[in-house]
PDB file of C-alpha atoms in Angstrom:
ATOM      1  CA  MET A   1      48.047 -57.913  41.916  1.00 44.00           C
ATOM      2  CA  LEU A   2      50.515 -60.602  40.802  1.00 46.00           C
ATOM      3  CA  ARG A   3      50.844 -58.963  37.375  1.00 49.00           C
ATOM      4  CA  LEU A   4      51.650 -55.634  39.049  1.00 44.00           C
ATOM      5  CA  ILE A   5      54.354 -57.296  41.134  1.00 49.00           C
ATOM      6  CA  ILE A   6      55.907 -58.867  38.043  1.00 49.00           C
ATOM      7  CA  GLU A   7      55.910 -55.557  36.171  1.00 47.00           C
ATOM      8  CA  PHE A   8      57.408 -53.773  39.179  1.00 44.00           C
ATOM      9  CA  CYS A   9      60.176 -56.385  39.452  1.00 50.00           C
ATOM     10  CA  ASN A  10      60.883 -56.099  35.742  1.00 48.00           C
ATOM     11  CA  TRP A  11      61.101 -52.340  36.021  1.00 40.00           C
ATOM     12  CA  GLY A  12      63.273 -52.430  39.132  1.00 43.00           C
ATOM     13  CA  LEU A  13      65.694 -55.063  37.891  1.00 47.00           C
ATOM     14  CA  GLY A  14      65.810 -53.840  34.303  1.00 46.00           C
ATOM     15  CA  ARG A  15      64.350 -56.151  31.679  1.00 56.00           C
ATOM     16  CA  LEU A  16      66.935 -57.204  29.117  1.00 59.00           C
ATOM     17  CA  LYS A  17      66.669 -55.153  25.960  1.00 57.00           C
ATOM     18  CA  ALA A  18      66.483 -56.764  22.515  1.00 56.00           C
ATOM     19  CA  GLY A  19      69.947 -57.916  21.526  1.00 59.00           C
ATOM     20  CA  GLN A  20      71.414 -57.326  24.980  1.00 69.00           C
ATOM     21  CA  LYS A  21      73.925 -60.006  26.053  1.00 73.00           C
ATOM     22  CA  VAL A  22      74.600 -61.229  29.573  1.00 79.00           C
ATOM     23  CA  SER A  23      78.167 -61.870  30.649  1.00 75.00           C
ATOM     24  CA  ILE A  24      78.561 -65.182  32.445  1.00 73.00           C
ATOM     25  CA  PRO A  25      81.688 -66.263  34.317  1.00 69.00           C
ATOM     26  CA  GLU A  26      83.889 -68.703  32.427  1.00 68.00           C
ATOM     27  CA  GLY A  27      86.531 -70.903  34.011  1.00 68.00           C
ATOM     28  CA  ASP A  28      88.027 -74.347  33.679  1.00 70.00           C
ATOM     29  CA  SER A  29      84.618 -76.049  33.980  1.00 84.00           C
ATOM     30  CA  PRO A  30      82.372 -76.549  30.934  1.00 94.00           C
ATOM     31  CA  VAL A  31      79.757 -73.851  30.336  1.00 96.00           C
ATOM     32  CA  CYS A  32      76.353 -75.529  30.683  1.00 97.00           C
ATOM     33  CA  ILE A  33      73.113 -73.731  29.720  1.00 98.00           C
ATOM     34  CA  ASN A  34      69.626 -74.866  30.749  1.00 98.00           C
ATOM     35  CA  LEU A  35      66.873 -73.235  28.649  1.00 98.00           C
ATOM     36  CA  GLY A  36      63.289 -72.957  29.890  1.00 94.00           C
ATOM     37  CA  CYS A  37      64.413 -74.635  33.088  1.00 93.00           C
ATOM     38  CA  GLY A  38      61.540 -73.878  35.452  1.00 90.00           C
ATOM     39  CA  LEU A  39      62.883 -75.169  38.757  1.00 92.00           C
ATOM     40  CA  THR A  40      64.498 -78.303  37.322  1.00 93.00           C
ATOM     41  CA  VAL A  41      68.039 -77.105  37.813  1.00 95.00           C
ATOM     42  CA  CYS A  42      71.470 -78.470  38.589  1.00 94.00           C
ATOM     43  CA  LYS A  43      74.481 -77.050  40.404  1.00 92.00           C
ATOM     44  CA  GLY A  44      76.953 -75.333  38.100  1.00 92.00           C
ATOM     45  CA  TRP A  45      74.465 -74.686  35.272  1.00 96.00           C
ATOM     46  CA  PHE A  46      73.293 -71.304  33.965  1.00 95.00           C
ATOM     47  CA  ASN A  47      69.492 -71.398  33.940  1.00 96.00           C
ATOM     48  CA  ILE A  48      67.560 -69.109  31.570  1.00 96.00           C
ATOM     49  CA  ASP A  49      63.792 -68.852  31.983  1.00 93.00           C
ATOM     50  CA  GLY A  50      60.989 -66.331  31.546  1.00 90.00           C
ATOM     51  CA  SER A  51      59.029 -67.430  34.594  1.00 87.00           C
ATOM     52  CA  LEU A  52      58.332 -65.472  37.759  1.00 87.00           C
ATOM     53  CA  ASN A  53      60.588 -67.863  39.671  1.00 90.00           C
ATOM     54  CA  ALA A  54      63.611 -66.872  37.593  1.00 91.00           C
ATOM     55  CA  LEU A  55      62.756 -63.225  38.191  1.00 90.00           C
ATOM     56  CA  VAL A  56      62.411 -63.765  41.944  1.00 91.00           C
ATOM     57  CA  ALA A  57      65.814 -65.469  41.988  1.00 91.00           C
ATOM     58  CA  SER A  58      67.346 -62.142  40.948  1.00 86.00           C
ATOM     59  CA  LEU A  59      65.910 -60.414  44.015  1.00 87.00           C
ATOM     60  CA  PRO A  60      67.743 -60.286  47.372  1.00 89.00           C
ATOM     61  CA  LYS A  61      67.521 -63.634  49.174  1.00 91.00           C
ATOM     62  CA  THR A  62      65.591 -62.039  52.030  1.00 89.00           C
ATOM     63  CA  LEU A  63      62.665 -61.550  49.632  1.00 88.00           C
ATOM     64  CA  HIS A  64      62.524 -65.166  48.416  1.00 91.00           C
ATOM     65  CA  PRO A  65      60.345 -66.388  51.343  1.00 89.00           C
ATOM     66  CA  VAL A  66      57.992 -63.433  50.841  1.00 85.00           C
ATOM     67  CA  MET A  67      57.509 -64.276  47.149  1.00 87.00           C
ATOM     68  CA  TYR A  68      57.116 -68.019  47.768  1.00 86.00           C
ATOM     69  CA  LYS A  69      53.312 -68.037  47.996  1.00 80.00           C
ATOM     70  CA  LEU A  70      52.876 -65.681  45.040  1.00 80.00           C
ATOM     71  CA  THR A  71      54.804 -67.850  42.574  1.00 78.00           C
ATOM     72  CA  GLY A  72      52.668 -70.981  42.922  1.00 76.00           C
ATOM     73  CA  ALA A  73      55.763 -72.994  43.871  1.00 81.00           C
ATOM     74  CA  LYS A  74      54.049 -74.114  47.084  1.00 80.00           C
ATOM     75  CA  ARG A  75      52.203 -76.713  45.005  1.00 83.00           C
ATOM     76  CA  HIS A  76      55.479 -78.577  44.512  1.00 86.00           C
ATOM     77  CA  PHE A  77      58.089 -77.339  47.010  1.00 90.00           C
ATOM     78  CA  SER A  78      58.371 -76.463  50.672  1.00 91.00           C
ATOM     79  CA  LYS A  79      59.396 -72.886  51.433  1.00 91.00           C
ATOM     80  CA  LEU A  80      62.836 -74.094  52.565  1.00 92.00           C
ATOM     81  CA  GLU A  81      63.406 -76.097  49.374  1.00 93.00           C
ATOM     82  CA  TYR A  82      62.170 -73.244  47.184  1.00 92.00           C
ATOM     83  CA  CYS A  83      64.535 -70.730  48.785  1.00 92.00           C
ATOM     84  CA  ARG A  84      67.404 -73.195  48.489  1.00 94.00           C
ATOM     85  CA  LEU A  85      66.738 -73.732  44.775  1.00 92.00           C
ATOM     86  CA  LEU A  86      66.730 -70.002  44.069  1.00 93.00           C
ATOM     87  CA  GLY A  87      69.663 -69.176  46.308  1.00 92.00           C
ATOM     88  CA  ASP A  88      72.005 -71.980  45.267  1.00 93.00           C
ATOM     89  CA  HIS A  89      71.612 -71.726  41.485  1.00 94.00           C
ATOM     90  CA  TYR A  90      72.307 -69.137  38.793  1.00 94.00           C
ATOM     91  CA  PHE A  91      69.196 -67.811  37.008  1.00 94.00           C
ATOM     92  CA  ILE A  92      68.784 -65.371  34.124  1.00 94.00           C
ATOM     93  CA  HIS A  93      65.253 -64.032  33.676  1.00 93.00           C
ATOM     94  CA  HIS A  94      64.585 -63.741  29.945  1.00 93.00           C
ATOM     95  CA  ASP A  95      61.889 -64.424  27.346  1.00 92.00           C
ATOM     96  CA  LEU A  96      63.527 -67.089  25.176  1.00 94.00           C
ATOM     97  CA  SER A  97      61.172 -66.420  22.265  1.00 89.00           C
ATOM     98  CA  ARG A  98      63.389 -63.341  21.780  1.00 90.00           C
ATOM     99  CA  GLY A  99      66.590 -65.387  21.583  1.00 93.00           C
ATOM    100  CA  ILE A 100      69.382 -66.335  23.996  1.00 96.00           C
ATOM    101  CA  PRO A 101      71.099 -63.372  25.702  1.00 95.00           C
ATOM    102  CA  LEU A 102      74.615 -64.844  25.460  1.00 95.00           C
ATOM    103  CA  LYS A 103      77.634 -64.260  23.237  1.00 93.00           C
ATOM    104  CA  ASN A 104      78.602 -66.484  20.297  1.00 95.00           C
ATOM    105  CA  ASP A 105      80.486 -69.755  20.816  1.00 95.00           C
ATOM    106  CA  ILE A 106      80.334 -69.673  24.603  1.00 95.00           C
ATOM    107  CA  ALA A 107      78.554 -72.888  25.644  1.00 97.00           C
ATOM    108  CA  ASP A 108      79.839 -76.435  25.834  1.00 97.00           C
ATOM    109  CA  TYR A 109      76.387 -77.846  26.561  1.00 98.00           C
ATOM    110  CA  VAL A 110      72.851 -76.593  25.899  1.00 98.00           C
ATOM    111  CA  PHE A 111      69.926 -78.454  27.467  1.00 98.00           C
ATOM    112  CA  SER A 112      66.184 -77.909  27.135  1.00 98.00           C
ATOM    113  CA  SER A 113      63.460 -80.124  28.568  1.00 96.00           C
ATOM    114  CA  HIS A 114      59.753 -79.813  27.767  1.00 93.00           C
ATOM    115  CA  PHE A 115      60.006 -76.186  26.710  1.00 95.00           C
ATOM    116  CA  LEU A 116      60.219 -76.116  22.910  1.00 95.00           C
ATOM    117  CA  GLU A 117      56.606 -77.268  22.514  1.00 91.00           C
ATOM    118  CA  HIS A 118      55.452 -74.162  24.390  1.00 89.00           C
ATOM    119  CA  LEU A 119      56.749 -71.919  21.591  1.00 92.00           C
ATOM    120  CA  TYR A 120      55.153 -71.270  18.210  1.00 91.00           C
ATOM    121  CA  ARG A 121      57.057 -73.100  15.488  1.00 93.00           C
ATOM    122  CA  GLU A 122      58.788 -69.985  14.145  1.00 95.00           C
ATOM    123  CA  ASP A 123      59.886 -68.957  17.639  1.00 95.00           C
ATOM    124  CA  ALA A 124      61.146 -72.492  18.294  1.00 96.00           C
ATOM    125  CA  LEU A 125      63.103 -72.479  15.037  1.00 97.00           C
ATOM    126  CA  ARG A 126      64.653 -69.142  15.955  1.00 97.00           C
ATOM    127  CA  LEU A 127      65.600 -70.464  19.406  1.00 97.00           C
ATOM    128  CA  LEU A 128      67.284 -73.552  17.942  1.00 98.00           C
ATOM    129  CA  LYS A 129      69.304 -71.305  15.632  1.00 98.00           C
ATOM    130  CA  GLU A 130      70.296 -69.337  18.714  1.00 98.00           C
ATOM    131  CA  CYS A 131      71.385 -72.576  20.395  1.00 98.00           C
ATOM    132  CA  TYR A 132      73.668 -73.242  17.431  1.00 98.00           C
ATOM    133  CA  ARG A 133      75.073 -69.715  17.686  1.00 98.00           C
ATOM    134  CA  VAL A 134      75.964 -69.873  21.383  1.00 97.00           C
ATOM    135  CA  LEU A 135      77.433 -73.388  21.250  1.00 98.00           C
ATOM    136  CA  LYS A 136      81.156 -73.847  20.777  1.00 97.00           C
ATOM    137  CA  LYS A 137      82.324 -75.903  17.808  1.00 97.00           C
ATOM    138  CA  GLY A 138      81.716 -79.523  18.785  1.00 97.00           C
ATOM    139  CA  GLY A 139      79.349 -78.454  21.573  1.00 98.00           C
ATOM    140  CA  LEU A 140      76.375 -80.667  22.462  1.00 98.00           C
ATOM    141  CA  ILE A 141      72.677 -79.863  22.525  1.00 98.00           C
ATOM    142  CA  ARG A 142      70.062 -82.101  24.165  1.00 98.00           C
ATOM    143  CA  ILE A 143      66.366 -81.483  23.626  1.00 98.00           C
ATOM    144  CA  SER A 144      63.502 -83.239  25.339  1.00 97.00           C
ATOM    145  CA  VAL A 145      59.913 -82.711  24.187  1.00 95.00           C
ATOM    146  CA  PRO A 146      56.625 -84.623  24.407  1.00 91.00           C
ATOM    147  CA  ASP A 147      56.857 -87.225  21.655  1.00 90.00           C
ATOM    148  CA  LEU A 148      54.241 -86.709  18.941  1.00 88.00           C
ATOM    149  CA  GLU A 149      54.500 -90.397  18.064  1.00 89.00           C
ATOM    150  CA  PHE A 150      53.547 -91.311  21.646  1.00 87.00           C
ATOM    151  CA  ALA A 151      50.651 -88.838  21.656  1.00 83.00           C
ATOM    152  CA  VAL A 152      49.259 -90.289  18.417  1.00 82.00           C
ATOM    153  CA  SER A 153      49.547 -93.805  19.870  1.00 82.00           C
ATOM    154  CA  LEU A 154      47.112 -92.736  22.592  1.00 77.00           C
ATOM    155  CA  TYR A 155      44.516 -91.973  19.922  1.00 79.00           C
ATOM    156  CA  SER A 156      45.060 -95.389  18.363  1.00 83.00           C
ATOM    157  CA  SER A 157      44.600 -97.074  21.731  1.00 86.00           C
ATOM    158  CA  GLY A 158      41.322 -95.285  22.443  1.00 86.00           C
ATOM    159  CA  GLN A 159      42.728 -92.667  24.840  1.00 84.00           C
ATOM    160  CA  LYS A 160      41.481 -89.736  22.767  1.00 74.00           C
ATOM    161  CA  LYS A 161      40.587 -87.474  25.686  1.00 75.00           C
ATOM    162  CA  ARG A 162      44.010 -87.905  27.283  1.00 76.00           C
ATOM    163  CA  MET A 163      45.752 -87.202  23.978  1.00 69.00           C
ATOM    164  CA  LEU A 164      43.780 -84.020  23.316  1.00 68.00           C
ATOM    165  CA  GLU A 165      43.889 -82.547  26.816  1.00 71.00           C
ATOM    166  CA  LYS A 166      47.481 -83.386  27.733  1.00 68.00           C
ATOM    167  CA  TYR A 167      49.267 -82.733  24.445  1.00 73.00           C
ATOM    168  CA  PHE A 168      47.194 -80.656  22.008  1.00 74.00           C
ATOM    169  CA  PHE A 169      44.761 -78.507  23.993  1.00 73.00           C
ATOM    170  CA  VAL A 170      46.507 -78.030  27.313  1.00 69.00           C
ATOM    171  CA  GLU A 171      44.491 -75.689  29.508  1.00 67.00           C
ATOM    172  CA  ASP A 172      46.046 -74.073  32.567  1.00 59.00           C
ATOM    173  CA  ASN A 173      44.630 -70.705  33.569  1.00 54.00           C
ATOM    174  CA  ARG A 174      47.495 -70.208  36.021  1.00 53.00           C
ATOM    175  CA  SER A 175      49.998 -69.658  33.218  1.00 56.00           C
ATOM    176  CA  HIS A 176      49.889 -69.078  29.456  1.00 58.00           C
ATOM    177  CA  TYR A 177      53.303 -70.801  29.332  1.00 64.00           C
ATOM    178  CA  ALA A 178      51.564 -74.113  30.028  1.00 71.00           C
ATOM    179  CA  ARG A 179      49.904 -74.330  26.616  1.00 80.00           C
ATOM    180  CA  HIS A 180      51.433 -76.380  23.820  1.00 82.00           C
ATOM    181  CA  LYS A 181      51.877 -74.537  20.527  1.00 85.00           C
ATOM    182  CA  TYR A 182      53.558 -77.247  18.434  1.00 90.00           C
ATOM    183  CA  MET A 183      54.538 -80.927  18.601  1.00 91.00           C
ATOM    184  CA  TYR A 184      57.517 -82.934  17.345  1.00 94.00           C
ATOM    185  CA  ASP A 185      58.602 -86.481  16.638  1.00 93.00           C
ATOM    186  CA  PHE A 186      62.160 -87.606  15.904  1.00 97.00           C
ATOM    187  CA  GLU A 187      61.899 -87.023  12.153  1.00 96.00           C
ATOM    188  CA  LEU A 188      60.374 -83.532  12.398  1.00 95.00           C
ATOM    189  CA  LEU A 189      62.923 -82.305  14.935  1.00 97.00           C
ATOM    190  CA  SER A 190      65.857 -83.964  13.161  1.00 97.00           C
ATOM    191  CA  ILE A 191      65.038 -82.197   9.877  1.00 97.00           C
ATOM    192  CA  ILE A 192      65.052 -78.830  11.658  1.00 97.00           C
ATOM    193  CA  LEU A 193      68.379 -79.543  13.367  1.00 98.00           C
ATOM    194  CA  VAL A 194      70.011 -80.688  10.119  1.00 98.00           C
ATOM    195  CA  ASP A 195      68.796 -77.573   8.291  1.00 98.00           C
ATOM    196  CA  ILE A 196      70.352 -75.389  10.995  1.00 98.00           C
ATOM    197  CA  GLY A 197      73.683 -77.191  10.696  1.00 98.00           C
ATOM    198  CA  PHE A 198      73.732 -79.655  13.592  1.00 98.00           C
ATOM    199  CA  GLN A 199      75.458 -83.003  13.088  1.00 98.00           C
ATOM    200  CA  ASN A 200      75.519 -86.474  14.661  1.00 97.00           C
ATOM    201  CA  ILE A 201      71.832 -86.301  15.548  1.00 98.00           C
ATOM    202  CA  GLN A 202      70.889 -89.220  17.774  1.00 98.00           C
ATOM    203  CA  LYS A 203      67.778 -90.382  19.575  1.00 97.00           C
ATOM    204  CA  GLN A 204      68.640 -91.077  23.197  1.00 98.00           C
ATOM    205  CA  GLY A 205      66.955 -92.773  26.113  1.00 97.00           C
ATOM    206  CA  PHE A 206      65.854 -91.433  29.463  1.00 97.00           C
ATOM    207  CA  GLN A 207      68.905 -90.288  31.476  1.00 97.00           C
ATOM    208  CA  SER A 208      71.091 -91.774  28.746  1.00 97.00           C
ATOM    209  CA  GLY A 209      73.456 -89.893  26.443  1.00 97.00           C
ATOM    210  CA  GLU A 210      76.522 -87.649  26.431  1.00 98.00           C
ATOM    211  CA  MET A 211      74.978 -84.705  28.282  1.00 98.00           C
ATOM    212  CA  PRO A 212      76.176 -84.364  31.900  1.00 97.00           C
ATOM    213  CA  ASP A 213      73.886 -84.363  34.978  1.00 97.00           C
ATOM    214  CA  LEU A 214      71.010 -86.220  33.320  1.00 97.00           C
ATOM    215  CA  ALA A 215      70.027 -87.875  36.600  1.00 96.00           C
ATOM    216  CA  ALA A 216      69.037 -84.414  37.856  1.00 95.00           C
ATOM    217  CA  LEU A 217      67.766 -82.895  34.597  1.00 96.00           C
ATOM    218  CA  ASP A 218      65.841 -85.576  32.681  1.00 96.00           C
ATOM    219  CA  ASN A 219      62.225 -86.257  33.610  1.00 90.00           C
ATOM    220  CA  ARG A 220      59.019 -87.761  32.194  1.00 89.00           C
ATOM    221  CA  PRO A 221      60.470 -90.972  30.713  1.00 91.00           C
ATOM    222  CA  GLU A 222      57.111 -92.306  29.506  1.00 89.00           C
ATOM    223  CA  ASP A 223      56.127 -89.717  26.902  1.00 91.00           C
ATOM    224  CA  SER A 224      59.383 -87.875  26.119  1.00 92.00           C
ATOM    225  CA  LEU A 225      61.527 -87.746  23.016  1.00 96.00           C
ATOM    226  CA  PHE A 226      65.226 -87.207  23.803  1.00 98.00           C
ATOM    227  CA  ILE A 227      67.551 -85.967  21.039  1.00 98.00           C
ATOM    228  CA  GLU A 228      71.222 -85.016  21.145  1.00 98.00           C
ATOM    229  CA  ALA A 229      73.246 -83.334  18.383  1.00 98.00           C
ATOM    230  CA  ARG A 230      76.582 -81.573  17.939  1.00 98.00           C
ATOM    231  CA  LYS A 231      77.553 -78.292  16.361  1.00 98.00           C
TER     232      LYS A 231
END
């Protein structure tokens, strides 16, 4: 039933076609893009995600309470908070493995937290190239992923089961998006960013760096790798 609802919503709203670009309003404020956001969002950001929640956000607000139970958001949010998150923020429903549906050189900031590892390596590489394309010259990207170095340290400390089940063989029958398809440490991700053309690549700390709104956007300080780079 849930799959039928998703397909109906996609049909009714019009799924973005390959290569189709979305026009976003530009003004005096910086253009900030949050990729694979889930419901970790911040006021003033453009949030692009392939989840059901992002799709529901595109529906009339009167339907948000109706869809609340179907999305699984009740595990983490009250109905009031869920409706507020969808109604007060700008979402674009899109499968990011197909690229970013924005024009060239439009973004001042691109942020992605704990999403890249859910893509196959080739899809992740293509997405990072897309990040470079949509960023303005001098624009900043910040990527947060589970740190491979931390995961390996769990093996060394005898926490083999935790390492395997949380980072390498994630099982969640509620969503295929939950599974990890690749892992990165600072060196692996830095090499990719350099090859694409990014500069000034720096390892940052939790809620520390040049990206705005980190108090709202950063999470999981224990096991995360935080990297910032400029176009």
